[in-house]
Short mmCIF file of C-alpha atoms and ligand atoms in Angstrom, two decimals:
data_model
loop_
_atom_site.label_atom_id
_atom_site.label_comp_id
_atom_site.label_asym_id
_atom_site.label_seq_id
_atom_site.Cartn_x
_atom_site.Cartn_y
_atom_site.Cartn_z
CA MET A 1 101.13 -89.08 31.01
CA ARG A 2 99.09 -90.74 28.32
CA LEU A 3 96.11 -90.79 30.66
CA THR A 4 96.39 -87.07 31.37
CA ILE A 5 96.31 -86.30 27.68
CA LEU A 6 93.26 -88.49 27.16
CA GLY A 7 91.53 -86.91 30.15
CA GLY A 8 92.05 -83.46 28.70
CA ALA A 9 90.65 -84.54 25.36
CA ALA A 10 87.59 -86.04 27.00
CA ALA A 11 86.92 -82.87 28.98
CA ALA A 12 87.21 -80.78 25.83
CA ALA A 13 84.86 -83.12 24.00
CA LEU A 14 82.33 -82.84 26.79
CA ALA A 15 82.45 -79.08 26.73
CA PHE A 16 81.65 -79.12 23.04
CA ALA A 17 78.98 -81.74 23.46
CA THR A 18 76.84 -79.60 25.77
CA PRO A 19 73.46 -79.76 24.08
CA ALA A 20 71.79 -76.59 22.88
CA LEU A 21 69.30 -75.23 25.36
CA SER A 22 65.83 -76.55 24.80
CA ASP A 23 63.13 -73.93 24.58
CA GLU A 24 61.97 -74.57 28.14
CA ASP A 25 65.45 -73.88 29.44
CA TRP A 26 65.79 -70.60 27.63
CA GLU A 27 65.54 -68.16 30.48
CA PHE A 28 64.66 -65.13 28.40
CA ALA A 29 61.61 -66.64 26.73
CA PRO A 30 59.49 -65.57 24.93
CA LEU A 31 62.29 -63.51 23.41
CA PRO A 32 63.95 -65.27 20.48
CA LYS A 33 67.45 -66.49 21.21
CA GLY A 34 70.20 -64.18 20.14
CA GLU A 35 72.87 -61.79 21.21
CA GLY A 36 71.35 -58.98 23.23
CA ALA A 37 68.34 -60.98 24.44
CA GLU A 38 69.48 -60.69 28.03
CA ASP A 39 69.85 -56.92 27.89
CA THR A 40 66.52 -56.59 26.16
CA TYR A 41 64.84 -58.82 28.70
CA TYR A 42 65.96 -56.83 31.70
CA ALA A 43 65.35 -53.46 30.07
CA CYS A 44 61.76 -54.30 29.12
CA VAL A 45 60.41 -56.78 31.66
CA ALA A 46 60.24 -54.20 34.43
CA CYS A 47 56.97 -52.81 33.07
CA HIS A 48 55.27 -55.31 30.82
CA SER A 49 55.53 -58.87 29.67
CA LEU A 50 57.98 -59.71 26.95
CA GLN A 51 54.97 -60.78 24.93
CA THR A 52 54.30 -57.10 24.48
CA VAL A 53 57.71 -56.88 22.86
CA THR A 54 57.52 -60.06 20.78
CA ASN A 55 54.12 -59.00 19.43
CA GLY A 56 56.05 -56.36 17.55
CA ALA A 57 57.78 -56.87 14.22
CA TYR A 58 59.29 -53.56 13.22
CA SER A 59 62.10 -52.07 11.26
CA ARG A 60 65.09 -50.73 13.16
CA ARG A 61 63.81 -47.21 12.67
CA VAL A 62 60.47 -48.03 14.23
CA TRP A 63 62.07 -49.85 17.16
CA ASP A 64 64.26 -46.81 17.62
CA GLU A 65 61.19 -44.60 17.86
CA LEU A 66 59.51 -47.09 20.14
CA LEU A 67 62.41 -46.95 22.56
CA ASP A 68 62.15 -43.16 22.59
CA TRP A 69 58.44 -43.49 23.19
CA MET A 70 59.02 -45.87 26.12
CA VAL A 71 61.33 -43.29 27.63
CA GLU A 72 59.27 -40.18 26.91
CA GLU A 73 55.75 -41.44 27.53
CA HIS A 74 56.10 -44.48 29.74
CA GLY A 75 58.95 -43.55 32.05
CA MET A 76 61.51 -46.07 30.89
CA PRO A 77 64.91 -45.02 32.20
CA GLU A 78 67.09 -43.65 29.40
CA LEU A 79 69.33 -46.47 28.18
CA ASP A 80 73.05 -46.10 28.15
CA PRO A 81 74.05 -45.55 24.47
CA ASP A 82 75.99 -48.82 24.18
CA GLU A 83 73.17 -50.78 25.70
CA ARG A 84 70.61 -49.05 23.51
CA GLU A 85 72.67 -50.09 20.48
CA ILE A 86 72.75 -53.72 21.64
CA ILE A 87 69.02 -53.77 22.28
CA LEU A 88 68.22 -52.04 19.01
CA ASP A 89 70.40 -54.49 17.07
CA TYR A 90 68.70 -57.34 18.85
CA LEU A 91 65.19 -56.08 18.17
CA ALA A 92 65.87 -55.23 14.53
CA THR A 93 67.52 -58.62 13.94
CA HIS A 94 65.20 -60.93 15.81
CA LEU A 95 61.94 -59.00 15.81
CA GLY A 96 62.39 -57.20 12.55
CA GLU A 97 59.81 -56.39 9.93
CA ASP A 98 60.19 -59.73 8.16
CA SER A 99 59.85 -61.77 11.35
CA ARG A 100 56.14 -61.03 11.42
CA ASP A 101 55.04 -64.44 10.20
CA SER A 102 57.70 -66.60 11.75
C1 LIG B 201 58.98 -47.84 32.48
C2 LIG B 201 58.07 -48.78 31.92
C3 LIG B 201 58.39 -49.43 30.60
C4 LIG B 201 59.57 -50.02 30.19
C5 LIG B 201 60.87 -50.18 30.96
C6 LIG B 201 59.33 -50.51 28.86
N1 LIG B 201 58.05 -50.26 28.47
FE1 LIG B 201 57.18 -50.81 26.72
N2 LIG B 201 55.42 -50.07 27.36
C7 LIG B 201 55.18 -49.44 28.57
C8 LIG B 201 53.79 -49.11 28.67
C9 LIG B 201 53.13 -48.41 29.87
C10 LIG B 201 53.19 -49.54 27.47
C11 LIG B 201 51.74 -49.41 27.05
C12 LIG B 201 50.84 -50.31 27.81
C13 LIG B 201 51.12 -51.74 27.55
O1 LIG B 201 51.06 -52.17 26.38
O2 LIG B 201 51.40 -52.49 28.53
C14 LIG B 201 54.23 -50.16 26.68
C15 LIG B 201 54.02 -50.73 25.45
C16 LIG B 201 54.99 -51.29 24.65
C17 LIG B 201 54.79 -51.83 23.33
C18 LIG B 201 53.46 -51.93 22.61
C19 LIG B 201 53.31 -50.72 21.75
C20 LIG B 201 52.00 -50.75 21.03
O3 LIG B 201 52.04 -50.85 19.82
O4 LIG B 201 50.98 -50.66 21.71
C21 LIG B 201 55.99 -52.25 22.86
C22 LIG B 201 56.31 -52.89 21.52
C23 LIG B 201 56.97 -51.97 23.90
N3 LIG B 201 56.33 -51.39 24.98
C24 LIG B 201 58.30 -52.24 23.81
C25 LIG B 201 59.20 -52.08 24.85
C26 LIG B 201 60.58 -52.49 24.77
C27 LIG B 201 61.24 -53.12 23.56
C28 LIG B 201 61.13 -52.21 25.98
C29 LIG B 201 62.55 -52.46 26.44
C30 LIG B 201 63.61 -51.93 25.63
C31 LIG B 201 60.10 -51.60 26.81
N4 LIG B 201 58.93 -51.54 26.08
C32 LIG B 201 60.29 -51.17 28.10
C33 LIG B 201 56.12 -49.19 29.54
C34 LIG B 201 57.44 -49.61 29.51
#
């Protein structure tokens, strides 16, 4: 009984001890880590490198226009509204105007 309890505690501790991913293990590089990175990766990598995306540092409004431009001029499939929201939040947060020098 006592052993079972200890075993459970050890397993829980291990789960919490999982180290943060190192940069090499981050599968959506060069995108900065953050919520929405995965969606952004798959929506954008079809046509150009993610470097093209991370070169940008724009306000939400500009990213919004850029997404329209990708759709209208470059043939990006129209994003589902929820997904567009996730990607836009991600871009504005992690590749926003003030991320230019970081
Ligand atoms: C259907 C193809 C396609 C998809 C999907 C696509 N793009 Fe593009 N994108 C292009 C093309 C074509 C260019 C212009 C040529 C280039 O830079 O490779 C471009 C250029 C860009 C540029 C550079 C703009 C500039 O200032 O020159 C940015 C930023 C960009 N895309 C962002 C995105 C983001 C963010 C996504 C995903 C949400 C995305 N693209 C998805 C086709 C696409």
